[in-house]
Every structure is written in C-alpha cells, then in structure tokens.
XYZ file of C-alpha atoms in Angstrom:
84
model
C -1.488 4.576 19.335
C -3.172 8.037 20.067
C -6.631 8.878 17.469
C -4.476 11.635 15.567
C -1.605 8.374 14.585
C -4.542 6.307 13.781
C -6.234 9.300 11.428
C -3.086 9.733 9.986
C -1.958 5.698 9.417
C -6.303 5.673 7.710
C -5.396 8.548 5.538
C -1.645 7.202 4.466
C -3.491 3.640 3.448
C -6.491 5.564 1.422
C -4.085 7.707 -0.460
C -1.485 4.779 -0.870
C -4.464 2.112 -2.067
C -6.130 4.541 -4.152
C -2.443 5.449 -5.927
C -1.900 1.358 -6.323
C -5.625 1.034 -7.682
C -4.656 3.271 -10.830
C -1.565 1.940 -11.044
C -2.490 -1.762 -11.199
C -5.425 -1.519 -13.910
C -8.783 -2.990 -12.899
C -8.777 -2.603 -9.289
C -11.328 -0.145 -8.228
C -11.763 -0.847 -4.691
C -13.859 1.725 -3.506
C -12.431 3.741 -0.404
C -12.882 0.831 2.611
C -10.784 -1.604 -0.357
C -8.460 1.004 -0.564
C -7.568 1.821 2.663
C -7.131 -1.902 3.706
C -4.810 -2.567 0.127
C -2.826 0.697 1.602
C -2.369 -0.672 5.077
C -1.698 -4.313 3.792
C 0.289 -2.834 1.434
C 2.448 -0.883 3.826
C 3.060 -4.107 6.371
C 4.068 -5.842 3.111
C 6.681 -3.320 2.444
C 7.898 -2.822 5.572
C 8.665 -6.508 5.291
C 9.787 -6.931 2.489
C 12.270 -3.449 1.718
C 14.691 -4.015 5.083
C 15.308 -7.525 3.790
C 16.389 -5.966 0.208
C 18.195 -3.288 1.875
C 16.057 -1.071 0.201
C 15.049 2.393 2.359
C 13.085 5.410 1.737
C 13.785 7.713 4.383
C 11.024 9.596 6.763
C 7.847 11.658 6.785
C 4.529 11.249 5.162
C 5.754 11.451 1.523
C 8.204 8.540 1.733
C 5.395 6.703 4.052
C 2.932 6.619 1.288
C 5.048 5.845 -1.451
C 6.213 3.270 0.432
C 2.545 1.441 1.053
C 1.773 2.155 -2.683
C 4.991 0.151 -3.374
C 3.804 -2.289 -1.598
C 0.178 -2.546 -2.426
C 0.917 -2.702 -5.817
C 2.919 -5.715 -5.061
C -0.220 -7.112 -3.622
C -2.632 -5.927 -6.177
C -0.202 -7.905 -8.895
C 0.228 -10.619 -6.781
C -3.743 -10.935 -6.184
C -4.271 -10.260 -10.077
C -2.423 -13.583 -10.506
C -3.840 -15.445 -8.039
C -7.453 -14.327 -9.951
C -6.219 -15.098 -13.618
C -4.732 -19.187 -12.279
C-alpha cells in the first residue's frame, strides 16, 4: 500500500467515523476515535454486506458510506455493550 492509498484509506475512516459519531448520538470521539470507528467500521462492512448480498458500487462516495454503515453498526453495538 503506497502513502497516497494510506492518506486516502485515513481520510475515508475520519469522514466515515465522524458521519457515524452524529449519527449515533453521544459518541464524540475526537478525530484519532474517529478515524479508527471509520476504519473498524469499514472492515465490519466489508464483512458483513457480501454475506447479505448487499453492494454499493465503487469510488470514494460509495467507500465512505459504506464505513459509516458500518461504524454505526459498531457505535450501536458498543452503545449496548455500555448500557448491559
């Protein structure tokens, strides 16, 4: 993975945690949070979707709606864990 990919997979996660954080109400994870719930997020989704026969399509747009999908998931699924 060349520094631009990695820039770009950083930038998809901020935008894509950040998205989730307002989404899912009282998560404000601060940028590093975000990032990391956006990249989680994403591997989570690109679990999860193929197995549902659920698909997007390509490019950056469908990329970070697809990690916000899926940190929201997490975010939920970490808001229950919190609230047991």
């Amino acid at each position: 993975m060349g520094v631009e990919s990695l820039l770009v997979f950083i930038i998809i996660g901020a935008i894509a945690g950040w998205l989730a954080g307002l989404i899912v109400k009282g998560f404000g994870l601060g940028l590093v949070g975000n990032i990391v719930v956006g990249i989680v997020g994403a591997l989570i989704a690109g679990w999860l979707f193929p197995r549902l026969g659920f698909a997007l399509g390509g490019g950056i747009f469908a990329s970070i709606i697809h990690a916000m999908i899926g940190a929201v998931i997490l975010l939920v699924l970490i808001k229950l864990v919190k609230q047991a």
